[in-house]
Structure formats: structure tokens, C-alpha cells
Amino acid sequence: MVVFSVLTYILGFFVGTFFMVISCAILLGERNKVKLLAIPVGVIVFIYVVFEMVLHTNLPAGILF
């Protein structure tokens, strides 16, 4: 969670979330590379659509992005 917070602060919410979801999937035992890329992308698209487009909420932007 500390690494996620630092990544979110520096790189932004979407990049931090991407790496967090991949890390959690690996810790839960997922080894299929296609799923390891498809799941985080799907989660990020879902979060973007719901929060940015539907609810018009600004998600944290990082220093670099």
C-alpha cells in the first residue's frame, strides 16, 4: 500500500492502479501473462468510465503525468 501511494503521488492514479492490480494478481497466484495485462486494463477502463465520465470526478494526477 505504501508503494501504491508513492506511485500514485508520482505517476498518477491510473499508473499506480495498474501496477497495484498486477501485484495483487501475482500475489494471488495468477501466472497467465494475458490475464495479468487484461485484468488491470479492464479495471482501469472501468474506473475511468465510472468516475471520470459518469460521475465527473477528478482522480489524483501525479507529478509526472
One Martini backbone bead per residue (centre of mass of N, CA, C, O) as a GRO file, in nm:
protein
   65
    1MET     BB    1   0.056   0.064  -0.018
    2VAL     BB    2   0.297   0.251  -0.018
    3VAL     BB    3   0.372   0.214  -0.315
    4PHE     BB    4   0.101   0.309  -0.426
    5SER     BB    5   0.116   0.595  -0.307
    6VAL     BB    6   0.375   0.681  -0.450
    7LEU     BB    7   0.284   0.624  -0.741
    8THR     BB    8   0.039   0.814  -0.733
    9TYR     BB    9   0.197   1.072  -0.673
   10ILE     BB   10   0.396   1.053  -0.923
   11LEU     BB   11   0.213   0.900  -1.172
   12GLY     BB   12  -0.068   0.832  -1.078
   13PHE     BB   13  -0.355   0.651  -1.061
   14PHE     BB   14  -0.341   0.461  -1.313
   15VAL     BB   15  -0.052   0.355  -1.278
   16GLY     BB   16  -0.078   0.258  -0.986
   17THR     BB   17  -0.314   0.062  -1.040
   18PHE     BB   18  -0.181  -0.121  -1.240
   19PHE     BB   19   0.044  -0.226  -1.043
   20MET     BB   20  -0.145  -0.321  -0.816
   21VAL     BB   21  -0.308  -0.535  -0.971
   22ILE     BB   22  -0.069  -0.706  -1.057
   23SER     BB   23   0.038  -0.768  -0.772
   24CYS     BB   24  -0.218  -0.906  -0.665
   25ALA     BB   25  -0.232  -1.130  -0.878
   26ILE     BB   26   0.040  -1.258  -0.811
   27LEU     BB   27  -0.021  -1.311  -0.507
   28LEU     BB   28  -0.280  -1.499  -0.599
   29GLY     BB   29  -0.142  -1.681  -0.861
   30GLU     BB   30  -0.110  -1.541  -1.126
   31ARG     BB   31   0.051  -1.641  -1.462
   32ASN     BB   32  -0.105  -1.522  -1.687
   33LYS     BB   33  -0.017  -1.277  -1.908
   34VAL     BB   34  -0.289  -1.193  -2.024
   35LYS     BB   35  -0.433  -1.147  -1.752
   36LEU     BB   36  -0.214  -0.944  -1.634
   37LEU     BB   37  -0.315  -0.726  -1.857
   38ALA     BB   38  -0.633  -0.731  -1.872
   39ILE     BB   39  -0.727  -0.665  -1.586
   40PRO     BB   40  -0.606  -0.377  -1.541
   41VAL     BB   41  -0.733  -0.251  -1.790
   42GLY     BB   42  -1.027  -0.304  -1.708
   43VAL     BB   43  -1.020  -0.150  -1.441
   44ILE     BB   44  -0.939   0.127  -1.557
   45VAL     BB   45  -1.174   0.162  -1.750
   46PHE     BB   46  -1.394   0.143  -1.537
   47ILE     BB   47  -1.301   0.380  -1.362
   48TYR     BB   48  -1.308   0.594  -1.581
   49VAL     BB   49  -1.604   0.575  -1.660
   50VAL     BB   50  -1.736   0.616  -1.384
   51PHE     BB   51  -1.572   0.871  -1.269
   52GLU     BB   52  -1.517   1.061  -1.518
   53MET     BB   53  -1.785   1.033  -1.703
   54VAL     BB   54  -2.027   0.999  -1.500
   55LEU     BB   55  -1.928   1.161  -1.219
   56HIS     BB   56  -1.710   1.386  -1.257
   57THR     BB   57  -1.428   1.286  -1.135
   58ASN     BB   58  -1.126   1.359  -0.995
   59LEU     BB   59  -0.829   1.213  -1.023
   60PRO     BB   60  -0.524   1.162  -0.931
   61ALA     BB   61  -0.246   1.339  -1.007
   62GLY     BB   62   0.067   1.348  -1.093
   63ILE     BB   63   0.371   1.487  -1.142
   64LEU     BB   64   0.425   1.358  -1.437
   65PHE     BB   65   0.088   1.321  -1.527
   0.00000   0.00000   0.00000
